[in-house]
Amino acid sequence: MKKHNIGMIHYKIQGTDGVSLEMNKWAKIFREQGNNVFMLGAEIGDNNNVIHKSLHHTSFIAKALYNYSFVKKEYFKSDEEYKKTLLSEASKAEKVISEFVEENSIDLIIPQNVWSVAMNPSVSIALERVVKKYGLDVLAQHHDFFWERIGGVNYSCEAAKELADEYIPPTNKKYHHVVINQQGHDTLLNKKGLESTIVPNVFDFKQNPWVVDEYNKSFKKDLDLSDDDIVFLQATRIVERKGIELAIDLISNLNKIKPSLIGKTLYDGRIINKNTSFKLLCVGYSSDDNTGTYLNRLKERAKLKNVEIIVKNDLISHEREICNGIKKYSLWDSYVFADIISYPSYWEGWGNQFLEGLFAKVPIVVFEYPVFITDIKNQGFDYASLGSDFTRDIKTNLIEIDQSTLDKATEKVIKYLLDSQYREESVNMNFEIGEKNYSMQSLKKYLDKLMEFFD
């Protein structure tokens, strides 16, 4: 197999977001194949460490361009000003990407979402220019598409439509495309006439299990948790489509029956007592929230329902580190201290946190989002279901599910917490299904096949 200098491009690298995590898995396999892998992004990690402003996706100018392209006319005085700014920003990004290609002798480029979700549309243009200029081979991975955004797409002007038609993604038949679910495959074919290969998210099920050790034993104390607390872990970013308000409703439901649980023994031997509290621990970041209000709305809902929500993303990093004297934990450390995984997303491209929960052997509460139903559910996993239907509160724009579904999920959670044998059988079965279908070994088979295109 021919060896390559591979360039992987995303808005952010080495973060705890799903795309960053998948990039690292792909990079690991590519390096094991003997390739050189280089990564380019605007931001490194989750600490707003921006190194290439022109590639950024949460800057004011990126958000302005995205909104004017796909949402509504604002920020720019005219269509002409929008187009001029779009092309100007594309030129800046093109310079950065060109330098990256030249410095690392890149011959195969792997865009990650910049040609699909297009959170910074100027980067889409810049990358296509660079690919043509250097005659690069392309393997484009698409985790999400801009047309999947909640609320639909509203092209503000003809230039915005031309942008989407020509660059998101480009329709050059020489480029190879990868999507992560069946829906992505079907819509890409229907909307752009492009064939693609489905490569689902995977996880390294062969790595050492995450356990309490000398480094993370202080985790609960640093994150304001006590040994009595029952921890519901929300390890995703804090953005609206994650449906975190459903976790708040679930915990509120549990609080109502807490008096009847006092004195009962938990799966790990702890006794539920008057000091026991169900807490929602959110360790993801909220900087990608386009509304700018979601976290505050969650806090208001939690306060209204007397649910304690702990947001500590500043202490969670891609990996363990001491930063300016502050001890930071890896995302994986948070799973060690979770009693239940909260995964109430109503829209996902695939589902990294679900796989992480399988590996951690922690029961998972799932809202059955569309891709879960089409691509994952039929594998036979055991989980507490929040159903697949919701309504939306007009005042808060937060979602809700019917009480009977919430009650059933609550009953299943209690079973996970109190029935140690059932819990162990459930998580072990889930682990085995996950390892069989979504391992790094399965990813290697996918990538070996894809790389044959470039021999």
Short mmCIF file of C-alpha atoms in Angstrom, two decimals:
data_model
loop_
_atom_site.label_atom_id
_atom_site.label_comp_id
_atom_site.label_asym_id
_atom_site.label_seq_id
_atom_site.Cartn_x
_atom_site.Cartn_y
_atom_site.Cartn_z
CA MET A 1 0.00 0.00 0.00
CA LYS A 2 1.34 3.42 -0.99
CA LYS A 3 2.40 5.69 1.89
CA HIS A 4 1.07 9.23 2.06
CA ASN A 5 1.57 12.55 3.75
CA ILE A 6 -1.98 13.04 4.97
CA GLY A 7 -3.43 16.39 5.98
CA MET A 8 -6.55 16.34 8.16
CA ILE A 9 -8.43 19.64 8.44
CA HIS A 10 -11.12 20.67 10.90
CA TYR A 11 -12.05 23.89 12.66
CA LYS A 12 -10.83 22.43 15.94
CA ILE A 13 -8.30 19.67 16.68
CA GLN A 14 -7.43 17.77 19.86
CA GLY A 15 -10.72 18.70 21.50
CA THR A 16 -13.35 16.62 23.28
CA ASP A 17 -15.92 17.18 20.53
CA GLY A 18 -16.96 14.20 18.41
CA VAL A 19 -15.16 15.25 15.22
CA SER A 20 -11.84 15.79 17.03
CA LEU A 21 -12.15 12.41 18.70
CA GLU A 22 -12.86 10.63 15.42
CA MET A 23 -9.96 12.41 13.72
CA ASN A 24 -7.60 11.00 16.31
CA LYS A 25 -8.89 7.46 15.72
CA TRP A 26 -8.42 7.79 11.97
CA ALA A 27 -4.96 9.28 12.47
CA LYS A 28 -3.94 6.36 14.69
CA ILE A 29 -4.88 3.84 11.99
CA PHE A 30 -3.24 5.84 9.22
CA ARG A 31 0.02 6.06 11.17
CA GLU A 32 -0.06 2.34 11.86
CA GLN A 33 -0.32 1.90 8.08
CA GLY A 34 2.96 3.81 7.75
CA ASN A 35 1.54 7.16 6.64
CA ASN A 36 2.57 10.55 7.99
CA VAL A 37 -0.42 12.43 9.44
CA PHE A 38 -0.59 16.18 10.02
CA MET A 39 -3.54 18.09 11.48
CA LEU A 40 -4.64 21.65 10.85
CA GLY A 41 -7.29 23.55 12.75
CA ALA A 42 -8.06 27.04 13.97
CA GLU A 43 -8.27 25.93 17.57
CA ILE A 44 -6.30 23.37 19.56
CA GLY A 45 -8.03 21.81 22.57
CA ASP A 46 -11.09 23.12 24.38
CA ASN A 47 -9.53 26.23 25.91
CA ASN A 48 -10.14 28.72 23.10
CA ASN A 49 -6.51 28.46 22.02
CA VAL A 50 -6.97 29.95 18.56
CA ILE A 51 -3.92 29.80 16.31
CA HIS A 52 -5.45 30.38 12.87
CA LYS A 53 -8.23 32.97 13.09
CA SER A 54 -9.16 32.60 9.42
CA LEU A 55 -10.15 28.95 10.00
CA HIS A 56 -12.16 29.59 13.15
CA HIS A 57 -15.82 28.58 13.33
CA THR A 58 -17.03 30.50 16.39
CA SER A 59 -15.51 33.90 15.59
CA PHE A 60 -17.88 36.78 14.90
CA ILE A 61 -17.06 36.84 11.20
CA ALA A 62 -17.52 33.07 10.79
CA LYS A 63 -20.91 33.16 12.51
CA ALA A 64 -21.92 36.18 10.47
CA LEU A 65 -21.05 34.45 7.21
CA TYR A 66 -22.80 31.24 8.25
CA ASN A 67 -25.97 33.02 9.31
CA TYR A 68 -26.14 35.18 6.20
CA SER A 69 -25.56 32.11 4.04
CA PHE A 70 -28.07 29.73 5.59
CA VAL A 71 -30.28 31.44 8.18
CA LYS A 72 -31.23 35.08 7.61
CA LYS A 73 -29.91 38.40 6.37
CA GLU A 74 -28.09 40.13 9.19
CA TYR A 75 -24.69 41.67 10.00
CA PHE A 76 -23.99 42.68 6.38
CA LYS A 77 -25.49 45.79 4.78
CA SER A 78 -25.94 44.14 1.40
CA ASP A 79 -25.49 40.94 -0.58
CA GLU A 80 -22.46 42.53 -2.22
CA GLU A 81 -20.79 43.19 1.15
CA TYR A 82 -21.50 39.60 2.20
CA LYS A 83 -19.96 38.18 -0.98
CA LYS A 84 -16.93 40.48 -0.78
CA THR A 85 -16.30 39.46 2.84
CA LEU A 86 -16.80 35.77 2.05
CA LEU A 87 -14.17 35.85 -0.70
CA SER A 88 -11.80 38.00 1.33
CA GLU A 89 -11.93 35.58 4.27
CA ALA A 90 -11.51 32.66 1.85
CA SER A 91 -8.25 34.20 0.61
CA LYS A 92 -6.94 34.45 4.17
CA ALA A 93 -7.83 30.81 4.85
CA GLU A 94 -6.34 29.72 1.53
CA LYS A 95 -2.98 31.18 2.57
CA VAL A 96 -2.99 29.21 5.83
CA ILE A 97 -4.00 25.93 4.17
CA SER A 98 -1.46 26.39 1.35
CA GLU A 99 1.36 26.88 3.85
CA PHE A 100 0.22 23.74 5.69
CA VAL A 101 0.27 21.71 2.46
CA GLU A 102 3.68 22.98 1.39
CA GLU A 103 5.38 22.66 4.77
CA ASN A 104 4.27 19.04 5.18
CA SER A 105 4.36 17.94 1.51
CA ILE A 106 0.71 16.89 1.76
CA ASP A 107 -0.54 14.69 -1.09
CA LEU A 108 -3.82 13.44 0.43
CA ILE A 109 -6.20 15.85 2.14
CA ILE A 110 -8.99 14.74 4.49
CA PRO A 111 -11.45 17.55 5.23
CA GLN A 112 -13.51 17.01 8.37
CA ASN A 113 -16.89 18.75 8.09
CA VAL A 114 -15.52 21.92 6.45
CA TRP A 115 -17.20 20.82 3.20
CA SER A 116 -20.43 19.72 4.85
CA VAL A 117 -21.51 21.50 8.02
CA ALA A 118 -19.65 24.62 6.80
CA MET A 119 -19.67 26.53 10.10
CA ASN A 120 -17.12 28.82 8.46
CA PRO A 121 -18.18 28.91 4.80
CA SER A 122 -15.03 30.74 3.67
CA VAL A 123 -12.93 27.70 4.59
CA SER A 124 -14.98 25.58 2.18
CA ILE A 125 -13.98 27.84 -0.68
CA ALA A 126 -10.36 28.08 0.44
CA LEU A 127 -9.90 24.34 0.67
CA GLU A 128 -11.27 23.69 -2.82
CA ARG A 129 -8.89 26.31 -4.20
CA VAL A 130 -5.93 24.64 -2.49
CA VAL A 131 -6.91 21.15 -3.66
CA LYS A 132 -7.04 22.36 -7.27
CA LYS A 133 -3.83 24.38 -6.96
CA TYR A 134 -1.75 21.45 -5.69
CA GLY A 135 -3.62 18.61 -7.41
CA LEU A 136 -4.29 16.82 -4.11
CA ASP A 137 -6.13 13.56 -3.65
CA VAL A 138 -9.24 13.98 -1.51
CA LEU A 139 -11.01 11.79 1.03
CA ALA A 140 -13.69 14.02 2.53
CA GLN A 141 -15.40 12.93 5.73
CA HIS A 142 -18.79 14.45 6.51
CA HIS A 143 -20.13 14.12 10.06
CA ASP A 144 -23.00 16.60 9.60
CA PHE A 145 -24.48 18.63 6.75
CA PHE A 146 -25.60 22.25 6.78
CA TRP A 147 -29.00 21.24 5.42
CA GLU A 148 -29.61 19.19 8.57
CA ARG A 149 -29.67 22.30 10.76
CA ILE A 150 -32.75 22.69 12.94
CA GLY A 151 -35.07 25.15 11.29
CA GLY A 152 -34.00 24.24 7.77
CA VAL A 153 -32.00 26.28 5.28
CA ASN A 154 -32.80 29.77 4.06
CA TYR A 155 -30.37 31.02 1.40
CA SER A 156 -30.12 34.76 1.83
CA CYS A 157 -29.07 35.52 -1.73
CA GLU A 158 -27.90 33.98 -4.97
CA ALA A 159 -24.26 34.10 -3.84
CA ALA A 160 -25.13 31.94 -0.83
CA LYS A 161 -26.84 29.38 -3.05
CA GLU A 162 -23.84 29.35 -5.40
CA LEU A 163 -21.57 28.80 -2.40
CA ALA A 164 -23.56 25.74 -1.34
CA ASP A 165 -23.88 24.34 -4.87
CA GLU A 166 -20.21 24.70 -5.74
CA TYR A 167 -18.37 24.07 -2.47
CA ILE A 168 -20.47 22.29 0.18
CA PRO A 169 -19.35 19.81 -0.82
CA PRO A 170 -17.75 20.17 -4.26
CA THR A 171 -19.14 17.77 -6.86
CA ASN A 172 -15.82 16.78 -8.43
CA LYS A 173 -16.27 13.06 -9.15
CA LYS A 174 -12.57 12.42 -8.43
CA TYR A 175 -13.10 13.17 -4.75
CA HIS A 176 -14.03 10.32 -2.41
CA HIS A 177 -16.61 10.93 0.30
CA VAL A 178 -17.27 9.30 3.65
CA VAL A 179 -20.39 9.74 5.79
CA ILE A 180 -21.14 8.29 9.20
CA ASN A 181 -24.72 7.11 8.75
CA GLN A 182 -27.26 5.88 6.23
CA GLN A 183 -29.16 9.15 6.24
CA GLY A 184 -26.01 11.04 5.31
CA HIS A 185 -25.38 8.64 2.46
CA ASP A 186 -28.90 9.00 1.09
CA THR A 187 -29.14 12.79 1.35
CA LEU A 188 -25.68 13.35 -0.16
CA LEU A 189 -26.68 11.21 -3.11
CA ASN A 190 -30.08 12.86 -3.51
CA LYS A 191 -28.95 16.45 -3.05
CA LYS A 192 -25.55 16.43 -4.72
CA GLY A 193 -25.47 13.24 -6.80
CA LEU A 194 -22.42 12.03 -4.86
CA GLU A 195 -21.75 8.44 -3.81
CA SER A 196 -20.21 7.88 -0.42
CA THR A 197 -18.96 5.17 1.91
CA ILE A 198 -20.55 4.77 5.35
CA VAL A 199 -17.96 4.52 8.12
CA PRO A 200 -19.61 4.62 11.57
CA ASN A 201 -18.03 6.10 14.65
CA VAL A 202 -15.84 3.60 16.47
CA PHE A 203 -14.03 3.25 19.76
CA ASP A 204 -10.89 1.56 21.05
CA PHE A 205 -12.40 -1.29 23.04
CA LYS A 206 -8.95 -2.89 23.47
CA GLN A 207 -7.52 -0.10 25.62
CA ASN A 208 -7.09 -0.45 29.36
CA PRO A 209 -10.32 0.17 31.29
CA TRP A 210 -10.83 3.56 32.94
CA VAL A 211 -10.47 3.18 36.70
CA VAL A 212 -9.83 5.19 39.84
CA ASP A 213 -6.12 5.90 40.16
CA GLU A 214 -3.71 8.24 41.92
CA TYR A 215 -4.37 11.08 39.48
CA ASN A 216 -8.15 11.07 39.29
CA LYS A 217 -9.00 10.08 42.86
CA SER A 218 -9.53 13.78 43.61
CA PHE A 219 -12.05 14.13 40.75
CA LYS A 220 -15.21 14.22 42.86
CA LYS A 221 -13.82 16.74 45.30
CA ASP A 222 -12.58 19.07 42.55
CA LEU A 223 -15.91 18.89 40.73
CA ASP A 224 -18.00 19.57 43.83
CA LEU A 225 -19.33 16.04 44.17
CA SER A 226 -19.64 14.00 47.35
CA ASP A 227 -19.44 10.23 47.72
CA ASP A 228 -23.17 10.19 48.48
CA ASP A 229 -24.08 11.81 45.17
CA ILE A 230 -25.53 9.78 42.31
CA VAL A 231 -23.90 11.25 39.20
CA PHE A 232 -25.60 11.56 35.82
CA LEU A 233 -22.83 12.35 33.35
CA GLN A 234 -23.49 14.58 30.34
CA ALA A 235 -20.21 14.37 28.44
CA THR A 236 -21.33 16.14 25.26
CA ARG A 237 -20.96 19.76 24.26
CA ILE A 238 -23.62 22.03 25.73
CA VAL A 239 -25.56 22.92 22.59
CA GLU A 240 -29.30 22.93 21.99
CA ARG A 241 -29.60 19.72 19.95
CA LYS A 242 -28.16 17.71 22.85
CA GLY A 243 -31.53 17.92 24.63
CA ILE A 244 -29.92 18.18 28.06
CA GLU A 245 -33.18 19.51 29.49
CA LEU A 246 -34.55 15.95 29.30
CA ALA A 247 -31.87 14.84 31.76
CA ILE A 248 -33.02 17.60 34.10
CA ASP A 249 -36.61 16.35 33.81
CA LEU A 250 -35.49 12.77 34.49
CA ILE A 251 -33.61 13.77 37.63
CA SER A 252 -36.58 15.85 38.75
CA ASN A 253 -38.72 12.74 38.38
CA LEU A 254 -36.24 10.77 40.48
CA ASN A 255 -36.26 13.43 43.17
CA LYS A 256 -40.02 12.98 43.56
CA ILE A 257 -39.59 9.33 44.56
CA LYS A 258 -36.31 9.75 46.46
CA PRO A 259 -37.98 9.36 49.90
CA SER A 260 -39.05 5.82 48.96
CA LEU A 261 -35.43 4.97 48.03
CA ILE A 262 -33.78 5.99 51.30
CA GLY A 263 -32.16 3.01 53.00
CA LYS A 264 -31.82 0.99 49.78
CA THR A 265 -28.44 -0.30 48.64
CA LEU A 266 -26.93 0.92 45.40
CA TYR A 267 -25.20 -1.38 42.88
CA ASP A 268 -21.78 -0.53 44.38
CA GLY A 269 -22.73 -1.01 48.03
CA ARG A 270 -23.45 2.62 48.94
CA ILE A 271 -26.63 3.25 50.91
CA ILE A 272 -29.07 5.90 49.74
CA ASN A 273 -29.54 8.33 52.61
CA LYS A 274 -30.99 11.79 53.25
CA ASN A 275 -27.75 13.38 51.97
CA THR A 276 -27.85 11.49 48.68
CA SER A 277 -28.44 13.80 45.75
CA PHE A 278 -29.02 13.09 42.06
CA LYS A 279 -26.71 15.48 40.22
CA LEU A 280 -26.26 16.28 36.56
CA LEU A 281 -22.58 16.77 35.74
CA CYS A 282 -21.91 18.57 32.44
CA VAL A 283 -18.28 18.40 31.39
CA GLY A 284 -18.58 19.63 27.79
CA TYR A 285 -18.12 23.20 26.60
CA SER A 286 -20.80 25.64 25.43
CA SER A 287 -18.78 27.85 23.06
CA ASP A 288 -20.39 26.21 20.00
CA ASP A 289 -23.91 27.20 21.10
CA ASN A 290 -25.19 29.41 18.30
CA THR A 291 -28.04 30.71 20.44
CA GLY A 292 -25.73 31.97 23.17
CA THR A 293 -28.50 31.29 25.70
CA TYR A 294 -28.85 27.51 25.97
CA LEU A 295 -26.78 27.03 29.13
CA ASN A 296 -28.68 29.79 30.95
CA ARG A 297 -32.01 28.29 29.89
CA LEU A 298 -30.85 24.91 31.23
CA LYS A 299 -29.86 26.47 34.53
CA GLU A 300 -33.24 28.18 34.79
CA ARG A 301 -35.05 24.90 34.13
CA ALA A 302 -32.87 23.10 36.69
CA LYS A 303 -33.59 25.78 39.29
CA LEU A 304 -37.31 25.61 38.57
CA LYS A 305 -37.29 21.82 39.01
CA ASN A 306 -34.90 21.82 41.99
CA VAL A 307 -32.23 19.86 40.14
CA GLU A 308 -28.56 20.48 40.80
CA ILE A 309 -26.58 20.90 37.60
CA ILE A 310 -22.78 21.16 37.77
CA VAL A 311 -20.96 22.67 34.80
CA LYS A 312 -17.22 22.07 35.03
CA ASN A 313 -15.88 22.00 31.50
CA ASP A 314 -12.95 24.20 32.57
CA LEU A 315 -11.53 21.24 34.51
CA ILE A 316 -11.90 18.75 31.64
CA SER A 317 -9.44 18.55 28.77
CA HIS A 318 -8.55 16.29 25.85
CA GLU A 319 -6.03 14.64 28.15
CA ARG A 320 -4.78 14.99 31.69
CA GLU A 321 -2.68 18.09 32.25
CA ILE A 322 -1.62 20.67 34.81
CA CYS A 323 -2.36 24.07 33.28
CA ASN A 324 -1.25 27.22 35.12
CA GLY A 325 -1.19 25.23 38.33
CA ILE A 326 -4.72 23.90 37.80
CA LYS A 327 -5.21 20.15 37.63
CA LYS A 328 -7.28 19.11 34.63
CA TYR A 329 -8.83 15.72 34.03
CA SER A 330 -9.38 13.86 30.79
CA LEU A 331 -12.88 13.30 29.46
CA TRP A 332 -12.38 9.62 30.28
CA ASP A 333 -11.85 10.39 33.98
CA SER A 334 -15.41 11.69 34.17
CA TYR A 335 -16.80 8.29 33.12
CA VAL A 336 -15.06 6.57 36.05
CA PHE A 337 -17.24 8.45 38.52
CA ALA A 338 -20.53 8.31 36.61
CA ASP A 339 -23.42 6.21 37.87
CA ILE A 340 -25.56 6.83 34.78
CA ILE A 341 -24.71 8.26 31.35
CA SER A 342 -27.13 10.93 30.11
CA TYR A 343 -27.50 10.93 26.31
CA PRO A 344 -30.74 12.78 25.50
CA SER A 345 -29.68 14.28 22.14
CA TYR A 346 -32.50 14.66 19.67
CA TRP A 347 -30.09 15.05 16.76
CA GLU A 348 -26.71 13.34 16.29
CA GLY A 349 -24.64 12.46 13.25
CA TRP A 350 -23.79 9.19 14.96
CA GLY A 351 -23.07 9.04 18.68
CA ASN A 352 -19.61 9.09 20.28
CA GLN A 353 -20.88 9.36 23.83
CA PHE A 354 -22.96 6.25 23.37
CA LEU A 355 -19.84 4.25 22.44
CA GLU A 356 -17.89 5.78 25.31
CA GLY A 357 -20.62 4.69 27.72
CA LEU A 358 -20.48 1.15 26.34
CA PHE A 359 -16.75 0.96 26.93
CA ALA A 360 -17.01 2.51 30.40
CA LYS A 361 -19.64 -0.12 31.28
CA VAL A 362 -22.05 2.47 32.62
CA PRO A 363 -25.81 2.28 31.87
CA ILE A 364 -27.04 4.85 29.37
CA VAL A 365 -30.23 6.90 29.13
CA VAL A 366 -30.96 7.56 25.44
CA PHE A 367 -33.37 9.69 23.50
CA GLU A 368 -33.83 7.70 20.30
CA TYR A 369 -32.72 10.28 17.74
CA PRO A 370 -33.20 9.44 14.03
CA VAL A 371 -29.72 8.03 13.37
CA PHE A 372 -29.91 5.94 16.54
CA ILE A 373 -33.10 4.36 15.21
CA THR A 374 -31.78 3.70 11.69
CA ASP A 375 -28.15 2.75 12.40
CA ILE A 376 -27.75 1.63 16.03
CA LYS A 377 -30.95 0.41 17.70
CA ASN A 378 -31.17 -2.86 15.79
CA GLN A 379 -27.89 -4.08 17.32
CA GLY A 380 -29.79 -5.03 20.48
CA PHE A 381 -28.29 -2.73 23.12
CA ASP A 382 -29.90 -2.41 26.54
CA TYR A 383 -30.61 1.19 27.64
CA ALA A 384 -33.21 3.38 29.33
CA SER A 385 -35.28 4.98 26.57
CA LEU A 386 -36.59 8.53 26.55
CA GLY A 387 -38.64 7.67 23.48
CA SER A 388 -38.33 9.26 20.07
CA ASP A 389 -40.95 12.04 20.18
CA PHE A 390 -40.88 15.42 21.87
CA THR A 391 -42.71 18.70 22.04
CA ARG A 392 -41.13 22.11 22.42
CA ASP A 393 -41.88 24.75 25.03
CA ILE A 394 -42.74 27.94 23.14
CA LYS A 395 -41.37 30.24 25.84
CA THR A 396 -38.00 28.55 26.47
CA ASN A 397 -37.57 26.62 23.19
CA LEU A 398 -36.56 23.64 25.33
CA ILE A 399 -37.97 20.19 24.57
CA GLU A 400 -40.19 17.90 26.65
CA ILE A 401 -41.38 14.29 26.49
CA ASP A 402 -44.62 12.84 27.79
CA GLN A 403 -44.81 11.82 31.44
CA SER A 404 -45.46 8.12 30.81
CA THR A 405 -42.22 7.81 28.80
CA LEU A 406 -40.35 9.71 31.49
CA ASP A 407 -41.78 7.40 34.16
CA LYS A 408 -40.66 4.28 32.25
CA ALA A 409 -37.15 5.68 31.87
CA THR A 410 -37.11 6.50 35.58
CA GLU A 411 -38.06 2.91 36.47
CA LYS A 412 -35.26 1.57 34.28
CA VAL A 413 -32.74 3.93 35.86
CA ILE A 414 -33.75 2.78 39.33
CA LYS A 415 -33.24 -0.81 38.23
CA TYR A 416 -29.73 0.08 37.00
CA LEU A 417 -28.98 1.76 40.32
CA LEU A 418 -30.35 -0.90 42.68
CA ASP A 419 -30.07 -4.25 40.87
CA SER A 420 -26.34 -4.94 40.69
CA GLN A 421 -26.71 -8.27 38.85
CA TYR A 422 -28.99 -6.81 36.18
CA ARG A 423 -26.71 -3.81 35.78
CA GLU A 424 -23.61 -5.97 35.34
CA GLU A 425 -25.27 -8.26 32.80
CA SER A 426 -26.57 -5.25 30.86
CA VAL A 427 -23.29 -3.32 30.62
CA ASN A 428 -21.27 -6.43 29.81
CA MET A 429 -23.65 -7.34 26.99
CA ASN A 430 -23.48 -3.79 25.65
CA PHE A 431 -19.70 -3.84 25.75
CA GLU A 432 -19.57 -7.07 23.75
CA ILE A 433 -21.95 -5.76 21.07
CA GLY A 434 -19.96 -2.54 20.83
CA GLU A 435 -16.62 -4.31 20.59
CA LYS A 436 -17.93 -6.58 17.84
CA ASN A 437 -19.38 -3.85 15.65
CA TYR A 438 -17.65 -0.54 16.45
CA SER A 439 -14.04 -1.28 17.32
CA MET A 440 -10.79 0.16 15.99
CA GLN A 441 -10.30 -3.16 14.23
CA SER A 442 -13.48 -2.57 12.22
CA LEU A 443 -12.29 0.96 11.41
CA LYS A 444 -9.01 -0.42 10.09
CA LYS A 445 -10.91 -2.59 7.63
CA TYR A 446 -12.86 0.42 6.39
CA LEU A 447 -9.76 2.58 6.00
CA ASP A 448 -7.70 -0.15 4.35
CA LYS A 449 -10.41 -0.41 1.70
CA LEU A 450 -10.64 3.35 1.23
CA MET A 451 -6.89 3.79 0.85
CA GLU A 452 -6.91 1.43 -2.12
CA PHE A 453 -8.36 4.36 -4.10
CA PHE A 454 -5.06 6.19 -3.71
CA ASP A 455 -2.52 3.45 -4.50
#
